[in-house]
Coordinates of N, CA and C in Angstrom, one line a residue:
Q67 N -14.6 -14.8 -8.1 CA -14.1 -16.0 -7.5 C -12.6 -15.3 -7.7
V68 N -11.6 -15.7 -6.9 CA -10.3 -16.1 -7.1 C -9.6 -17.5 -6.6
D69 N -9.6 -18.7 -6.6 CA -8.5 -19.6 -6.4 C -6.8 -19.1 -6.2
L70 N -6.4 -20.0 -4.9 CA -4.6 -19.9 -5.0 C -4.4 -21.6 -5.6
V71 N -3.3 -21.6 -6.1 CA -2.8 -23.2 -5.7 C -1.8 -23.0 -5.5
E72 N -1.1 -23.5 -4.7 CA -0.1 -23.8 -3.7 C 0.8 -25.3 -5.2
S73 N 2.3 -24.6 -5.1 CA 3.1 -25.7 -5.2 C 4.7 -25.9 -4.8
G74 N 5.5 -27.0 -5.0 CA 6.4 -26.5 -4.4 C 6.9 -27.4 -3.7
G75 N 6.0 -27.9 -3.0 CA 6.3 -28.6 -1.4 C 7.1 -30.2 -1.2
G76 N 7.9 -30.3 -0.7 CA 7.9 -31.7 -0.5 C 9.2 -32.2 0.2
S77 N 10.1 -33.3 0.5 CA 10.9 -33.2 1.1 C 12.2 -33.1 1.3
V78 N 13.4 -32.3 2.4 CA 14.4 -32.3 1.9 C 14.8 -32.4 2.9
Q79 N 16.3 -32.5 3.1 CA 17.1 -32.5 4.2 C 17.6 -31.4 4.4
A80 N 17.9 -31.5 5.7 CA 18.4 -30.0 6.4 C 19.6 -29.0 5.4
G81 N 18.8 -28.1 5.6 CA 20.2 -27.5 4.6 C 19.8 -27.2 3.7
G82 N 18.9 -27.5 2.8 CA 18.8 -27.5 1.7 C 17.6 -26.4 0.9
S83 N 17.1 -26.5 0.4 CA 16.0 -25.5 -0.3 C 14.7 -25.6 -1.2
L84 N 14.1 -25.1 -1.0 CA 12.5 -25.5 -2.0 C 11.9 -24.5 -1.9
R85 N 11.7 -24.1 -3.4 CA 10.6 -22.6 -3.4 C 9.6 -23.2 -3.9
L86 N 8.8 -22.9 -3.0 CA 7.0 -22.8 -3.3 C 6.3 -21.4 -4.5
S87 N 5.7 -21.9 -4.9 CA 5.0 -21.5 -6.4 C 3.2 -21.5 -5.1
C88 N 2.9 -19.7 -5.7 CA 1.6 -20.0 -5.4 C 0.7 -19.4 -6.9
A89 N 0.1 -19.8 -7.5 CA -0.7 -19.4 -8.6 C -1.8 -18.9 -8.5
A90 N -2.7 -17.7 -8.4 CA -3.5 -17.2 -8.3 C -4.2 -17.0 -9.7
S91 N -5.7 -17.7 -10.1 CA -6.2 -17.2 -11.0 C -7.5 -16.9 -10.6
G92 N -8.5 -15.7 -11.6 CA -8.8 -15.2 -11.3 C -8.5 -13.7 -10.9
Y93 N -9.3 -12.3 -10.8 CA -9.0 -11.2 -10.5 C -8.9 -10.2 -8.9
I94 N -7.8 -10.0 -9.0 CA -8.3 -9.7 -7.7 C -7.6 -8.3 -7.8
A95 N -8.2 -6.9 -7.4 CA -7.5 -5.5 -8.1 C -6.1 -5.2 -7.1
N96 N -5.0 -4.9 -8.0 CA -3.5 -4.8 -7.9 C -3.5 -3.5 -6.4
G97 N -2.9 -3.9 -5.1 CA -3.4 -3.7 -4.4 C -3.8 -4.0 -3.5
Y98 N -2.8 -5.2 -2.6 CA -2.9 -6.0 -1.9 C -2.3 -7.1 -0.9
Y99 N -2.4 -7.3 0.5 CA -0.9 -7.7 0.1 C -1.7 -9.9 0.5
V100 N -0.1 -10.1 0.3 CA 0.0 -11.6 0.0 C 0.8 -12.3 1.4
A101 N 0.6 -13.2 1.9 CA 1.4 -13.7 3.2 C 1.5 -15.3 2.3
W102 N 2.9 -16.1 3.5 CA 2.9 -17.2 3.6 C 2.5 -17.5 4.9
F103 N 1.6 -18.3 5.3 CA 1.2 -19.2 6.4 C 1.9 -20.7 6.8
R104 N 2.0 -20.5 7.9 CA 2.7 -22.2 8.1 C 2.2 -22.9 9.2
Q105 N 1.9 -24.2 9.2 CA 1.1 -24.7 10.0 C 2.1 -26.1 10.6
A106 N 2.6 -26.7 11.5 CA 2.9 -27.8 11.8 C 1.9 -28.1 12.9
P107 N 2.2 -30.0 13.1 CA 1.5 -30.5 13.8 C 1.3 -30.3 14.8
G108 N 0.2 -29.9 15.6 CA 0.0 -29.6 17.2 C 0.0 -28.2 17.2
K109 N 0.4 -27.4 16.3 CA 0.7 -25.9 16.7 C -0.2 -25.2 15.5
E110 N -0.2 -24.3 16.3 CA -0.8 -22.8 15.6 C -0.4 -22.6 14.7
R111 N -1.5 -22.2 13.6 CA -1.2 -21.4 11.8 C -0.2 -20.1 12.3
E112 N 1.3 -19.9 11.8 CA 1.7 -18.4 12.3 C 2.2 -17.5 10.5
V113 N 2.2 -16.9 10.5 CA 2.4 -16.0 9.6 C 3.6 -16.1 9.6
I114 N 4.8 -16.3 8.3 CA 6.3 -16.3 7.9 C 6.9 -15.5 7.1
A115 N 5.2 -14.9 6.5 CA 6.0 -13.5 5.2 C 5.1 -12.9 4.7
V116 N 5.6 -11.5 4.3 CA 4.3 -10.8 4.0 C 4.7 -9.9 3.2
V117 N 4.2 -9.3 2.2 CA 5.0 -8.7 1.0 C 3.2 -8.0 0.0
Y118 N 3.6 -6.5 0.1 CA 2.2 -5.8 -1.0 C 2.2 -6.1 -2.0
S119 N 1.7 -6.1 -2.8 CA 1.6 -6.6 -4.3 C 2.2 -5.7 -4.9
L120 N 1.7 -4.0 -4.6 CA 2.5 -2.9 -5.6 C 4.0 -3.3 -4.5
G121 N 4.6 -3.6 -4.3 CA 6.3 -3.3 -3.7 C 6.1 -2.7 -2.5
G122 N 7.1 -2.5 -1.8 CA 7.5 -2.2 -0.3 C 8.0 -3.0 0.4
N123 N 8.4 -3.2 1.4 CA 9.1 -3.5 2.9 C 8.5 -5.0 2.5
R124 N 9.2 -5.8 3.1 CA 8.8 -7.0 3.2 C 9.3 -7.7 5.0
N125 N 8.2 -8.2 5.5 CA 8.3 -9.0 7.0 C 8.7 -10.1 6.8
Y126 N 9.2 -10.5 8.1 CA 9.3 -12.1 8.3 C 9.1 -12.5 9.2
A127 N 8.8 -13.6 9.7 CA 8.9 -14.1 10.9 C 10.6 -14.1 11.7
D128 N 10.8 -13.8 12.9 CA 12.3 -13.9 12.9 C 12.6 -15.3 13.1
S129 N 11.6 -16.2 13.1 CA 12.3 -17.8 12.8 C 12.6 -18.1 11.3
V130 N 12.0 -17.2 10.4 CA 12.6 -17.5 9.1 C 13.5 -16.7 8.4
K131 N 13.9 -15.3 9.6 CA 14.2 -14.4 8.6 C 16.3 -14.6 8.8
G132 N 16.2 -14.1 7.1 CA 17.1 -14.1 6.7 C 17.8 -15.4 6.0
R133 N 16.7 -16.8 5.8 CA 16.4 -17.8 5.1 C 15.7 -17.7 4.3
F134 N 14.7 -17.2 3.7 CA 13.2 -17.0 3.4 C 13.0 -15.9 2.6
T135 N 12.7 -15.9 1.6 CA 12.6 -14.7 0.8 C 10.9 -14.9 -0.1
I136 N 10.1 -14.0 0.7 CA 8.8 -14.2 -0.2 C 8.9 -13.4 -1.4
S137 N 8.5 -13.6 -2.8 CA 8.4 -12.1 -3.5 C 6.9 -12.4 -4.8
I138 N 6.6 -11.7 -5.8 CA 5.6 -11.6 -6.7 C 5.8 -11.5 -7.8
D139 N 5.3 -12.2 -9.0 CA 5.4 -11.6 -10.2 C 4.2 -11.7 -11.1
N140 N 4.1 -10.4 -10.7 CA 2.6 -9.9 -11.0 C 1.9 -9.9 -12.5
A141 N 2.9 -10.3 -13.2 CA 2.9 -10.4 -14.7 C 2.0 -11.8 -15.2
K142 N 2.4 -13.0 -14.1 CA 2.4 -13.8 -13.7 C 0.7 -14.5 -13.0
S143 N 0.9 -13.6 -12.2 CA -0.2 -13.7 -10.9 C 0.6 -14.6 -10.2
T144 N 1.5 -14.6 -9.4 CA 2.4 -16.1 -8.9 C 3.2 -14.9 -7.9
W145 N 3.2 -16.1 -7.1 CA 3.7 -15.5 -5.8 C 4.5 -16.7 -5.2
Y146 N 6.1 -16.4 -5.0 CA 7.5 -17.1 -4.3 C 7.6 -17.1 -2.4
L147 N 7.8 -18.4 -2.3 CA 8.4 -18.3 -1.4 C 10.1 -19.0 -1.5
Q148 N 11.2 -18.2 -1.7 CA 12.5 -19.1 -1.6 C 12.3 -19.6 0.0
M149 N 13.0 -20.5 0.2 CA 13.0 -21.4 1.1 C 14.7 -21.7 1.2
N150 N 15.7 -21.4 1.5 CA 17.3 -21.6 1.8 C 17.3 -21.9 3.3
S151 N 18.2 -22.9 3.6 CA 18.7 -23.3 5.0 C 17.8 -24.1 5.7
L152 N 17.3 -24.8 5.0 CA 15.9 -25.4 5.8 C 16.4 -26.3 7.2
K153 N 15.9 -26.0 8.0 CA 15.7 -26.8 9.2 C 14.6 -28.0 9.1
P154 N 14.8 -28.5 10.4 CA 13.8 -30.2 10.9 C 12.4 -28.9 11.4
E155 N 12.7 -27.8 12.1 CA 11.2 -27.4 12.5 C 10.6 -26.1 12.1
D156 N 11.6 -26.0 10.3 CA 10.5 -25.6 9.2 C 9.5 -26.6 9.2
T157 N 9.5 -28.1 9.2 CA 8.1 -29.0 8.6 C 6.7 -28.2 8.9
A158 N 6.1 -28.6 8.1 CA 5.0 -27.7 7.9 C 4.4 -27.9 6.8
M159 N 3.0 -27.5 6.6 CA 2.2 -27.3 6.0 C 2.1 -26.0 5.6
Y160 N 2.4 -25.4 3.9 CA 2.9 -24.2 4.6 C 1.9 -23.8 3.1
F161 N 0.6 -22.5 3.5 CA -0.6 -21.5 3.0 C -0.1 -20.4 2.4
C162 N 0.3 -20.6 1.4 CA -0.1 -19.0 0.6 C -2.0 -18.2 1.0
A163 N -1.3 -17.2 1.1 CA -3.2 -16.0 1.2 C -2.8 -14.8 0.5
A164 N -4.3 -14.4 0.5 CA -3.9 -12.6 -0.3 C -5.1 -12.5 0.1
T165 N -5.3 -10.9 0.4 CA -6.6 -9.8 0.6 C -6.7 -9.7 0.2
K166 N -8.2 -9.1 -0.3 CA -8.5 -8.5 -1.4 C -7.9 -7.1 -1.2
Y167 N -8.5 -6.1 -2.3 CA -7.7 -4.5 -2.1 C -7.4 -4.1 -0.9
R168 N -6.6 -3.8 -0.9 CA -6.1 -2.6 0.1 C -4.9 -1.9 0.4
E169 N -5.3 -0.3 1.0 CA -3.9 0.2 0.7 C -2.9 0.0 1.9
S170 N -1.8 0.1 0.9 CA -0.2 -0.5 1.5 C 0.3 0.2 3.3
W171 N -1.1 1.0 3.1 CA -0.4 1.8 4.9 C -1.7 1.5 5.9
N172 N -1.8 0.0 5.3 CA -3.3 -0.6 6.1 C -2.7 -2.4 6.3
P173 N -1.7 -2.3 7.0 CA -1.4 -3.8 6.5 C -2.5 -4.4 7.5
P174 N -3.1 -6.5 6.9 CA -3.9 -7.1 7.7 C -3.4 -7.8 8.8
R175 N -4.2 -8.0 9.8 CA -4.0 -9.0 10.6 C -4.6 -10.2 9.7
D176 N -4.0 -11.6 10.2 CA -4.2 -12.7 10.1 C -5.4 -13.1 9.6
R177 N -6.9 -11.9 9.8 CA -8.5 -12.5 9.5 C -8.7 -11.9 8.8
D178 N -7.4 -11.0 7.9 CA -7.8 -10.2 6.6 C -7.6 -11.3 5.9
Y179 N -7.0 -11.9 6.2 CA -7.1 -12.9 4.3 C -7.5 -13.2 4.0
F180 N -8.5 -12.8 3.2 CA -9.8 -13.4 2.2 C -9.2 -14.7 1.3
Y181 N -8.1 -14.8 0.7 CA -8.5 -15.8 -0.3 C -7.0 -16.7 0.2
W182 N -7.7 -18.0 0.3 CA -6.5 -19.1 0.4 C -6.3 -20.5 0.0
G183 N -5.1 -20.8 -0.4 CA -4.5 -22.1 -1.1 C -4.9 -23.3 -0.5
Q184 N -4.7 -24.3 -1.2 CA -4.8 -25.7 0.1 C -3.6 -25.8 0.6
G185 N -2.9 -25.6 0.6 CA -1.4 -26.3 0.9 C -0.7 -27.3 0.4
T186 N 0.7 -26.8 0.8 CA 1.9 -27.8 0.4 C 2.4 -27.7 1.7
Q187 N 3.0 -29.1 1.5 CA 3.6 -29.8 2.2 C 4.7 -29.9 2.8
V188 N 5.9 -29.4 3.1 CA 7.3 -29.1 3.6 C 8.0 -29.9 4.7
T189 N 8.2 -31.1 4.6 CA 9.5 -31.9 5.3 C 11.1 -31.8 5.3
V190 N 11.4 -31.4 6.2 CA 13.1 -31.4 5.9 C 13.4 -32.4 7.3
S191 N 14.1 -33.2 6.8 CA 15.0 -34.2 7.3 C 16.1 -33.8 8.2
S192 N 16.5 -34.0 9.4 CA 17.5 -33.9 9.8 C 18.7 -35.0 9.2

């Protein structure tokens, strides 16, 4: 059993920053993908940042590229999303997710994420 718990959401003015954390409890064999998703009201869930637990390229949605950074602290089993230069359109519920063990050459589709957090709300005001 693996549980993911997000924290760090909140309300901020446009141009501000937040750092989301996702703490994982339980065991996942190292070698998995971690992602942050978000879902705004009335919109579909979208993946915004992905990284492999053993290092490698980070991939970002165009909407957050250059502003958000995904990172992993394997020693703490915690994942982060640093969000800078926030915009009102970043307002959404943010979720962290992880796959089970997966080879780095086999990037996941959205449906391949097995473990999910409960979400944390981010609200950006203009």
